[in-house]
PDB file of C-alpha atoms in Angstrom:
ATOM      1  CA  MET A 146      14.097  51.105   0.898  1.00  0.00           C
ATOM      2  CA  THR A 147      10.412  50.557   0.335  1.00  0.00           C
ATOM      3  CA  ALA A 148      10.544  47.704   3.466  1.00  0.00           C
ATOM      4  CA  GLU A 149      11.319  50.809   5.140  1.00  0.00           C
ATOM      5  CA  LEU A 150       8.214  52.914   4.301  1.00  0.00           C
ATOM      6  CA  SER A 151       5.587  53.954   6.674  1.00  0.00           C
ATOM      7  CA  PRO A 152       2.035  52.915   5.719  1.00  0.00           C
ATOM      8  CA  ILE A 153       0.672  55.759   4.805  1.00  0.00           C
ATOM      9  CA  ASP A 154       3.749  56.541   2.168  1.00  0.00           C
ATOM     10  CA  ARG A 155       3.431  52.797   1.274  1.00  0.00           C
ATOM     11  CA  ALA A 156       0.050  53.222  -0.225  1.00  0.00           C
ATOM     12  CA  LYS A 157       1.138  56.521  -2.041  1.00  0.00           C
ATOM     13  CA  PHE A 158       3.940  54.634  -3.154  1.00  0.00           C
ATOM     14  CA  VAL A 159       1.896  51.806  -5.078  1.00  0.00           C
ATOM     15  CA  ALA A 160      -0.898  54.378  -5.577  1.00  0.00           C
ATOM     16  CA  ALA A 161       2.332  56.050  -8.037  1.00  0.00           C
ATOM     17  CA  LYS A 162       3.833  53.115  -9.441  1.00  0.00           C
ATOM     18  CA  ARG A 163       0.487  51.939 -10.746  1.00  0.00           C
ATOM     19  CA  ALA A 164      -0.117  55.523 -12.018  1.00  0.00           C
ATOM     20  CA  VAL A 165       3.007  56.118 -14.280  1.00  0.00           C
ATOM     21  CA  ASP A 166       1.927  52.392 -15.907  1.00  0.00           C
ATOM     22  CA  TYR A 167      -0.252  55.025 -18.374  1.00  0.00           C
ATOM     23  CA  VAL A 168       2.846  56.876 -19.474  1.00  0.00           C
ATOM     24  CA  GLU A 169       3.971  55.690 -23.007  1.00  0.00           C
ATOM     25  CA  ASP A 170       7.120  56.741 -24.689  1.00  0.00           C
ATOM     26  CA  GLY A 171       6.958  60.304 -25.904  1.00  0.00           C
ATOM     27  CA  MET A 172       4.270  61.461 -23.913  1.00  0.00           C
ATOM     28  CA  ARG A 173       4.227  65.234 -22.331  1.00  0.00           C
ATOM     29  CA  VAL A 174       3.147  64.915 -18.892  1.00  0.00           C
ATOM     30  CA  GLY A 175       2.077  66.841 -16.158  1.00  0.00           C
ATOM     31  CA  LEU A 176       3.693  66.473 -12.958  1.00  0.00           C
ATOM     32  CA  GLY A 177       1.742  67.399  -9.947  1.00  0.00           C
ATOM     33  CA  THR A 178       3.064  68.732  -6.405  1.00  0.00           C
ATOM     34  CA  GLY A 179       2.470  67.374  -3.271  1.00  0.00           C
ATOM     35  CA  SER A 180       3.771  63.959  -1.358  1.00  0.00           C
ATOM     36  CA  THR A 181       1.881  61.705  -3.015  1.00  0.00           C
ATOM     37  CA  ALA A 182       3.154  63.076  -6.477  1.00  0.00           C
ATOM     38  CA  ALA A 183       6.424  63.487  -5.031  1.00  0.00           C
ATOM     39  CA  TRP A 184       6.742  59.319  -5.276  1.00  0.00           C
ATOM     40  CA  MET A 185       4.776  59.580  -8.651  1.00  0.00           C
ATOM     41  CA  VAL A 186       7.910  61.546 -10.039  1.00  0.00           C
ATOM     42  CA  ARG A 187      10.116  59.365  -8.425  1.00  0.00           C
ATOM     43  CA  CYS A 188       8.454  56.457 -10.056  1.00  0.00           C
ATOM     44  CA  LEU A 189       8.664  57.668 -13.321  1.00  0.00           C
ATOM     45  CA  GLY A 190      11.993  58.814 -13.027  1.00  0.00           C
ATOM     46  CA  GLU A 191      13.034  54.939 -12.242  1.00  0.00           C
ATOM     47  CA  ILE A 192      11.198  54.259 -15.373  1.00  0.00           C
ATOM     48  CA  VAL A 193      12.842  56.459 -17.031  1.00  0.00           C
ATOM     49  CA  ARG A 194      16.392  55.523 -15.794  1.00  0.00           C
ATOM     50  CA  GLU A 195      15.738  51.974 -16.241  1.00  0.00           C
ATOM     51  CA  GLU A 196      13.420  51.529 -19.303  1.00  0.00           C
ATOM     52  CA  GLY A 197      14.971  54.274 -21.775  1.00  0.00           C
ATOM     53  CA  ILE A 198      11.470  55.719 -21.891  1.00  0.00           C
ATOM     54  CA  ARG A 199      11.059  59.243 -23.679  1.00  0.00           C
ATOM     55  CA  VAL A 200       9.317  61.697 -21.883  1.00  0.00           C
ATOM     56  CA  THR A 201       8.775  65.520 -21.404  1.00  0.00           C
ATOM     57  CA  GLY A 202       7.585  66.418 -18.130  1.00  0.00           C
ATOM     58  CA  VAL A 203       5.566  69.896 -17.286  1.00  0.00           C
ATOM     59  CA  ALA A 204       5.960  70.773 -13.773  1.00  0.00           C
ATOM     60  CA  THR A 205       3.277  72.432 -11.584  1.00  0.00           C
ATOM     61  CA  SER A 206       5.614  74.034  -8.754  1.00  0.00           C
ATOM     62  CA  SER A 207       9.300  75.061  -8.934  1.00  0.00           C
ATOM     63  CA  ARG A 208       9.594  72.058  -6.292  1.00  0.00           C
ATOM     64  CA  THR A 209       8.277  69.187  -8.228  1.00  0.00           C
ATOM     65  CA  ALA A 210      10.587  70.771 -11.360  1.00  0.00           C
ATOM     66  CA  ASP A 211      13.594  70.576  -8.895  1.00  0.00           C
ATOM     67  CA  LEU A 212      12.560  66.733  -7.943  1.00  0.00           C
ATOM     68  CA  ALA A 213      11.981  65.858 -11.508  1.00  0.00           C
ATOM     69  CA  ARG A 214      15.688  66.898 -13.104  1.00  0.00           C
ATOM     70  CA  GLN A 215      17.268  65.405  -9.982  1.00  0.00           C
ATOM     71  CA  VAL A 216      15.632  61.956 -11.099  1.00  0.00           C
ATOM     72  CA  GLY A 217      16.198  62.218 -14.819  1.00  0.00           C
ATOM     73  CA  VAL A 218      12.676  63.302 -16.296  1.00  0.00           C
ATOM     74  CA  PRO A 219      13.414  65.890 -18.831  1.00  0.00           C
ATOM     75  CA  ILE A 220      11.212  69.423 -17.798  1.00  0.00           C
ATOM     76  CA  ARG A 221       9.942  71.710 -20.262  1.00  0.00           C
ATOM     77  CA  THR A 222       7.044  74.682 -20.298  1.00  0.00           C
ATOM     78  CA  LEU A 223       3.737  74.478 -20.513  1.00  0.00           C
ATOM     79  CA  ASP A 224       4.071  76.966 -23.407  1.00  0.00           C
ATOM     80  CA  GLU A 225       6.779  75.029 -25.035  1.00  0.00           C
ATOM     81  CA  VAL A 226       5.033  71.828 -25.101  1.00  0.00           C
ATOM     82  CA  LYS A 227       1.325  73.189 -25.603  1.00  0.00           C
ATOM     83  CA  TRP A 228      -0.314  70.416 -24.913  1.00  0.00           C
ATOM     84  CA  LEU A 229      -0.111  67.345 -22.772  1.00  0.00           C
ATOM     85  CA  ASP A 230      -0.740  63.757 -23.137  1.00  0.00           C
ATOM     86  CA  LEU A 231      -1.692  62.813 -19.250  1.00  0.00           C
ATOM     87  CA  THR A 232      -1.470  64.727 -16.041  1.00  0.00           C
ATOM     88  CA  ILE A 233      -0.438  62.626 -12.889  1.00  0.00           C
ATOM     89  CA  ASP A 234      -1.336  64.529  -9.837  1.00  0.00           C
ATOM     90  CA  GLY A 235      -2.593  64.378  -6.262  1.00  0.00           C
ATOM     91  CA  ALA A 236      -5.555  65.380  -4.329  1.00  0.00           C
ATOM     92  CA  ASP A 237      -6.683  66.394  -1.060  1.00  0.00           C
ATOM     93  CA  GLU A 238     -10.171  65.383  -1.262  1.00  0.00           C
ATOM     94  CA  TYR A 239     -12.162  63.318  -3.869  1.00  0.00           C
ATOM     95  CA  ASP A 240     -15.808  62.426  -4.033  1.00  0.00           C
ATOM     96  CA  SER A 241     -17.671  59.613  -5.721  1.00  0.00           C
ATOM     97  CA  ASN A 242     -17.695  61.878  -8.702  1.00  0.00           C
ATOM     98  CA  LEU A 243     -13.815  62.378  -9.096  1.00  0.00           C
ATOM     99  CA  ASN A 244     -14.389  66.005  -8.002  1.00  0.00           C
ATOM    100  CA  LEU A 245     -11.219  67.367  -5.927  1.00  0.00           C
ATOM    101  CA  ILE A 246     -10.103  69.477  -3.577  1.00  0.00           C
ATOM    102  CA  LYS A 247      -6.397  70.089  -4.039  1.00  0.00           C
ATOM    103  CA  GLY A 248      -3.903  73.169  -3.432  1.00  0.00           C
ATOM    104  CA  GLY A 249      -2.531  71.860   0.210  1.00  0.00           C
ATOM    105  CA  GLY A 250       0.697  72.274  -1.197  1.00  0.00           C
ATOM    106  CA  GLY A 251      -0.111  75.831  -2.746  1.00  0.00           C
ATOM    107  CA  ALA A 252       0.425  74.902  -6.221  1.00  0.00           C
ATOM    108  CA  LEU A 253      -3.326  74.904  -7.474  1.00  0.00           C
ATOM    109  CA  LEU A 254      -3.270  77.665 -10.182  1.00  0.00           C
ATOM    110  CA  GLN A 255      -0.362  76.069 -12.106  1.00  0.00           C
ATOM    111  CA  GLU A 256      -2.000  72.216 -10.875  1.00  0.00           C
ATOM    112  CA  LYS A 257      -5.183  73.696 -12.371  1.00  0.00           C
ATOM    113  CA  ILE A 258      -3.803  75.028 -15.624  1.00  0.00           C
ATOM    114  CA  VAL A 259      -1.911  71.755 -16.187  1.00  0.00           C
ATOM    115  CA  ALA A 260      -4.573  69.371 -15.712  1.00  0.00           C
ATOM    116  CA  THR A 261      -6.914  71.163 -18.037  1.00  0.00           C
ATOM    117  CA  ALA A 262      -4.239  71.530 -21.134  1.00  0.00           C
ATOM    118  CA  SER A 263      -3.987  67.759 -20.997  1.00  0.00           C
ATOM    119  CA  ASP A 264      -5.881  64.898 -22.528  1.00  0.00           C
ATOM    120  CA  GLN A 265      -5.981  62.890 -19.417  1.00  0.00           C
ATOM    121  CA  MET A 266      -5.815  63.670 -15.579  1.00  0.00           C
ATOM    122  CA  ILE A 267      -4.858  60.904 -13.323  1.00  0.00           C
ATOM    123  CA  VAL A 268      -5.222  61.446  -9.818  1.00  0.00           C
ATOM    124  CA  ILE A 269      -3.049  59.187  -7.091  1.00  0.00           C
ATOM    125  CA  ALA A 270      -4.664  58.999  -3.418  1.00  0.00           C
ATOM    126  CA  ASP A 271      -4.957  56.815  -0.638  1.00  0.00           C
ATOM    127  CA  PRO A 272      -8.426  56.023   0.684  1.00  0.00           C
ATOM    128  CA  SER A 273      -8.275  58.762   3.892  1.00  0.00           C
ATOM    129  CA  LYS A 274      -8.493  61.400   0.849  1.00  0.00           C
ATOM    130  CA  GLN A 275     -12.214  60.117  -0.435  1.00  0.00           C
ATOM    131  CA  VAL A 276     -15.342  61.959   1.280  1.00  0.00           C
ATOM    132  CA  ASP A 277     -18.857  61.842   0.292  1.00  0.00           C
ATOM    133  CA  THR A 278     -19.375  65.650   0.238  1.00  0.00           C
ATOM    134  CA  LEU A 279     -15.728  67.965  -0.778  1.00  0.00           C
ATOM    135  CA  GLY A 280     -15.131  70.370   2.014  1.00  0.00           C
ATOM    136  CA  ALA A 281     -13.917  68.819   5.301  1.00  0.00           C
ATOM    137  CA  PHE A 282     -10.514  69.683   3.776  1.00  0.00           C
ATOM    138  CA  PRO A 283      -9.711  73.572   3.674  1.00  0.00           C
ATOM    139  CA  LEU A 284     -10.551  75.125   0.799  1.00  0.00           C
ATOM    140  CA  PRO A 285      -7.711  76.570  -1.329  1.00  0.00           C
ATOM    141  CA  VAL A 286      -8.354  80.171  -3.096  1.00  0.00           C
ATOM    142  CA  GLU A 287      -5.229  81.660  -4.576  1.00  0.00           C
ATOM    143  CA  VAL A 288      -5.476  85.989  -4.158  1.00  0.00           C
ATOM    144  CA  ILE A 289      -3.301  88.844  -5.321  1.00  0.00           C
ATOM    145  CA  PRO A 290      -1.347  90.345  -2.077  1.00  0.00           C
ATOM    146  CA  PHE A 291      -3.042  93.723  -3.204  1.00  0.00           C
ATOM    147  CA  GLY A 292      -5.952  94.260  -1.017  1.00  0.00           C
ATOM    148  CA  TRP A 293      -6.082  90.651   0.164  1.00  0.00           C
ATOM    149  CA  GLN A 294      -8.105  91.067   3.505  1.00  0.00           C
ATOM    150  CA  THR A 295     -10.818  92.896   1.215  1.00  0.00           C
ATOM    151  CA  THR A 296     -10.799  90.012  -0.488  1.00  0.00           C
ATOM    152  CA  LYS A 297     -10.940  88.070   2.175  1.00  0.00           C
ATOM    153  CA  ALA A 298     -14.113  90.034   3.498  1.00  0.00           C
ATOM    154  CA  LEU A 299     -15.665  89.566   0.073  1.00  0.00           C
ATOM    155  CA  ILE A 300     -15.528  85.818   0.163  1.00  0.00           C
ATOM    156  CA  GLU A 301     -16.883  85.630   3.516  1.00  0.00           C
ATOM    157  CA  GLU A 302     -19.551  87.841   2.785  1.00  0.00           C
ATOM    158  CA  MET A 303     -20.379  85.706  -0.119  1.00  0.00           C
ATOM    159  CA  LEU A 304     -20.788  82.316   1.817  1.00  0.00           C
ATOM    160  CA  SER A 305     -23.398  83.644   3.837  1.00  0.00           C
ATOM    161  CA  ASN A 306     -25.911  83.158   0.639  1.00  0.00           C
ATOM    162  CA  ILE A 307     -23.860  79.095  -0.360  1.00  0.00           C
ATOM    163  CA  ASP A 308     -24.715  75.794   0.854  1.00  0.00           C
ATOM    164  CA  VAL A 309     -21.382  75.547   3.572  1.00  0.00           C
ATOM    165  CA  LEU A 310     -21.110  74.707   7.250  1.00  0.00           C
ATOM    166  CA  GLY A 311     -18.193  76.855   7.864  1.00  0.00           C
ATOM    167  CA  ARG A 312     -17.917  80.080   6.663  1.00  0.00           C
ATOM    168  CA  ASN A 313     -14.240  81.340   8.233  1.00  0.00           C
ATOM    169  CA  ALA A 314     -11.378  82.552   5.776  1.00  0.00           C
ATOM    170  CA  SER A 315      -7.916  82.098   7.166  1.00  0.00           C
ATOM    171  CA  LEU A 316      -4.544  83.716   5.620  1.00  0.00           C
ATOM    172  CA  ARG A 317      -1.974  80.460   4.941  1.00  0.00           C
ATOM    173  CA  LEU A 318       1.269  81.238   6.454  1.00  0.00           C
ATOM    174  CA  ASN A 319       5.082  80.168   6.358  1.00  0.00           C
ATOM    175  CA  MET A 320       6.387  80.670   9.673  1.00  0.00           C
ATOM    176  CA  ASP A 321       5.309  83.859  10.531  1.00  0.00           C
ATOM    177  CA  GLU A 322       5.108  85.592   6.920  1.00  0.00           C
ATOM    178  CA  PRO A 323       2.425  84.920   4.216  1.00  0.00           C
ATOM    179  CA  PHE A 324       2.739  81.770   2.523  1.00  0.00           C
ATOM    180  CA  ARG A 325       3.420  82.548  -1.150  1.00  0.00           C
ATOM    181  CA  THR A 326       2.893  80.878  -4.145  1.00  0.00           C
ATOM    182  CA  ASP A 327       5.320  80.707  -7.352  1.00  0.00           C
ATOM    183  CA  GLU A 328       3.288  83.280  -8.645  1.00  0.00           C
ATOM    184  CA  GLY A 329       3.819  85.463  -5.308  1.00  0.00           C
ATOM    185  CA  ASN A 330       0.503  85.484  -4.357  1.00  0.00           C
ATOM    186  CA  TYR A 331      -1.517  84.459  -1.005  1.00  0.00           C
ATOM    187  CA  ILE A 332      -3.718  81.588  -0.132  1.00  0.00           C
ATOM    188  CA  LEU A 333      -6.653  81.672   2.111  1.00  0.00           C
ATOM    189  CA  ASP A 334      -7.956  78.288   3.353  1.00  0.00           C
ATOM    190  CA  LEU A 335     -11.893  78.638   3.482  1.00  0.00           C
ATOM    191  CA  HIS A 336     -12.614  76.107   6.144  1.00  0.00           C
ATOM    192  CA  LEU A 337     -16.560  75.518   4.884  1.00  0.00           C
ATOM    193  CA  ARG A 338     -16.888  71.614   6.797  1.00  0.00           C
ATOM    194  CA  ARG A 339     -19.432  70.767   3.573  1.00  0.00           C
ATOM    195  CA  ILE A 340     -19.652  71.830   0.736  1.00  0.00           C
ATOM    196  CA  GLY A 341     -23.638  71.442  -0.653  1.00  0.00           C
ATOM    197  CA  ASN A 342     -22.819  72.741  -4.775  1.00  0.00           C
ATOM    198  CA  PRO A 343     -19.449  72.871  -5.177  1.00  0.00           C
ATOM    199  CA  GLN A 344     -20.095  74.391  -8.772  1.00  0.00           C
ATOM    200  CA  GLN A 345     -21.799  77.185  -7.602  1.00  0.00           C
ATOM    201  CA  LEU A 346     -19.230  77.815  -5.104  1.00  0.00           C
ATOM    202  CA  SER A 347     -16.353  77.629  -7.877  1.00  0.00           C
ATOM    203  CA  LEU A 348     -18.401  79.891 -10.120  1.00  0.00           C
ATOM    204  CA  VAL A 349     -18.806  82.765  -7.369  1.00  0.00           C
ATOM    205  CA  LEU A 350     -15.347  82.480  -6.498  1.00  0.00           C
ATOM    206  CA  ASN A 351     -13.637  83.441  -9.187  1.00  0.00           C
ATOM    207  CA  GLN A 352     -16.456  86.356  -9.849  1.00  0.00           C
ATOM    208  CA  ILE A 353     -14.739  88.043  -6.925  1.00  0.00           C
ATOM    209  CA  PRO A 354     -12.290  90.831  -7.409  1.00  0.00           C
ATOM    210  CA  GLY A 355      -8.703  89.688  -6.061  1.00  0.00           C
ATOM    211  CA  VAL A 356      -9.565  85.915  -6.663  1.00  0.00           C
ATOM    212  CA  VAL A 357      -7.273  84.461  -9.126  1.00  0.00           C
ATOM    213  CA  GLU A 358      -8.520  80.876  -8.793  1.00  0.00           C
ATOM    214  CA  ASN A 359     -10.032  78.336  -6.078  1.00  0.00           C
ATOM    215  CA  GLY A 360      -9.013  74.409  -5.570  1.00  0.00           C
ATOM    216  CA  LEU A 361     -12.150  73.047  -6.480  1.00  0.00           C
ATOM    217  CA  PHE A 362     -11.296  70.852  -9.561  1.00  0.00           C
ATOM    218  CA  LEU A 363     -14.315  69.946 -10.981  1.00  0.00           C
ATOM    219  CA  ASP A 364     -15.301  67.431 -14.261  1.00  0.00           C
ATOM    220  CA  ILE A 365     -11.404  67.402 -14.920  1.00  0.00           C
ATOM    221  CA  CYS A 366     -10.131  64.473 -13.565  1.00  0.00           C
ATOM    222  CA  ASP A 367     -10.688  60.883 -15.208  1.00  0.00           C
ATOM    223  CA  ILE A 368      -9.233  58.123 -13.093  1.00  0.00           C
ATOM    224  CA  VAL A 369      -8.214  58.026  -9.507  1.00  0.00           C
ATOM    225  CA  VAL A 370      -5.620  55.481  -8.592  1.00  0.00           C
ATOM    226  CA  ILE A 371      -6.181  54.749  -4.598  1.00  0.00           C
ATOM    227  CA  GLY A 372      -3.203  53.016  -2.651  1.00  0.00           C
ATOM    228  CA  ASN A 373      -3.533  50.782   0.039  1.00  0.00           C
ATOM    229  CA  SER A 374      -0.579  49.605   2.704  1.00  0.00           C
ATOM    230  CA  ASP A 375      -0.959  46.276   1.585  1.00  0.00           C
ATOM    231  CA  GLY A 376      -0.129  46.698  -1.888  1.00  0.00           C
ATOM    232  CA  THR A 377      -3.312  46.629  -3.349  1.00  0.00           C
ATOM    233  CA  VAL A 378      -4.504  49.582  -5.572  1.00  0.00           C
ATOM    234  CA  GLU A 379      -8.033  50.302  -6.469  1.00  0.00           C
ATOM    235  CA  VAL A 380      -8.428  52.249 -10.446  1.00  0.00           C
ATOM    236  CA  ARG A 381     -11.622  54.369 -11.118  1.00  0.00           C
ATOM    237  CA  ASP A 382     -12.309  55.119 -14.487  1.00  0.00           C
ATOM    238  CA  ILE A 383     -15.005  57.900 -14.559  1.00  0.00           C
ATOM    239  CA  ASN A 384     -15.521  57.562 -18.183  1.00  0.00           C
ATOM    240  CA  ASN A 385     -15.827  54.017 -18.890  1.00  0.00           C
ATOM    241  CA  GLY A 386     -17.611  53.588 -15.598  1.00  0.00           C
ATOM    242  CA  THR A 387     -14.803  50.711 -14.502  1.00  0.00           C
ATOM    243  CA  VAL A 388     -13.800  49.800 -11.067  1.00  0.00           C
ATOM    244  CA  GLU A 389     -10.605  47.407 -11.248  1.00  0.00           C
ATOM    245  CA  HIS A 390      -8.446  45.718  -8.285  1.00  0.00           C
ATOM    246  CA  GLU A 391      -4.727  45.406  -8.653  1.00  0.00           C
ATOM    247  CA  ARG A 392      -1.847  44.076  -6.571  1.00  0.00           C
ATOM    248  CA  ILE A 393       1.237  45.853  -6.709  1.00  0.00           C
ATOM    249  CA  GLU A 394       4.430  43.658  -6.543  1.00  0.00           C
ATOM    250  CA  ILE A 395       6.711  46.172  -3.918  1.00  0.00           C
ATOM    251  CA  VAL A 396      10.550  45.384  -4.689  1.00  0.00           C
ATOM    252  CA  ASP A 397      13.098  46.306  -2.847  1.00  0.00           C
ATOM    253  CA  THR A 398      15.935  47.725  -5.031  1.00  0.00           C
ATOM    254  CA  ASP A 399      19.007  49.356  -4.089  1.00  0.00           C
ATOM    255  CA  ASN A 400      19.275  52.042  -6.963  1.00  0.00           C
ATOM    256  CA  LEU A 401      15.322  52.883  -6.281  1.00  0.00           C
ATOM    257  CA  PHE A 402      15.572  56.307  -5.562  1.00  0.00           C
ATOM    258  CA  VAL A 403      19.134  57.101  -5.457  1.00  0.00           C
ATOM    259  CA  ASP A 404      20.475  60.419  -5.460  1.00  0.00           C
ATOM    260  CA  VAL A 405      17.247  61.715  -5.027  1.00  0.00           C
ATOM    261  CA  ALA A 406      17.082  64.570  -2.244  1.00  0.00           C
ATOM    262  CA  ASP A 407      14.947  65.104   0.139  1.00  0.00           C
TER     263      ASP A 407
END
């Protein structure tokens, strides 16, 4: 199975496989959303099935919850578990301080709530997600549908006084209709190209009426696990100031992702 993976999927897979090493028996684990996080959920399901560890998952989207149930990871709500030991998620961008842009999958609100309700957040990524300065990836902003065009205009006006290179916002679409989050909200993608002061931008964005949350995850991530297509991983721990390099053994098994729908 793993021999058939593309280089980018092999990189995501080894990062995910290394990240689930942090999961211990009895933990309450936040499960991210997106293509990289999906590999993590599958790997977590494998160790639940093969090793019998007990975990409680809290999903950051309905599609992650569906996948977790398929692979045998029990799911409960955040209100039920209250607090999490660990959240593992992907990122659209990360910088050297492990600040992130997230929300490419449209689940930024639940992802941020779950991440901040965790003792530790681990991000899994491939090397292409690393940037010197955040902003190349469009910044998602979740807004309520009512008056969204006014909210968009207010955001673009605000951006004229912010240290960014681009100032256009676009409504995310699903076919010909606005994309809807699990909460029924819209997503505006801000094409900024470079964000000079992420802290300032995050604060000002969330003060605009109609904005629910933005995709800047600042001072939340503790560890990033970077996977490479050759099976090597780099683990950066921002709190300990350590960088470790490892190789993950990739073993083809007949039942690795059995009965998991695409």
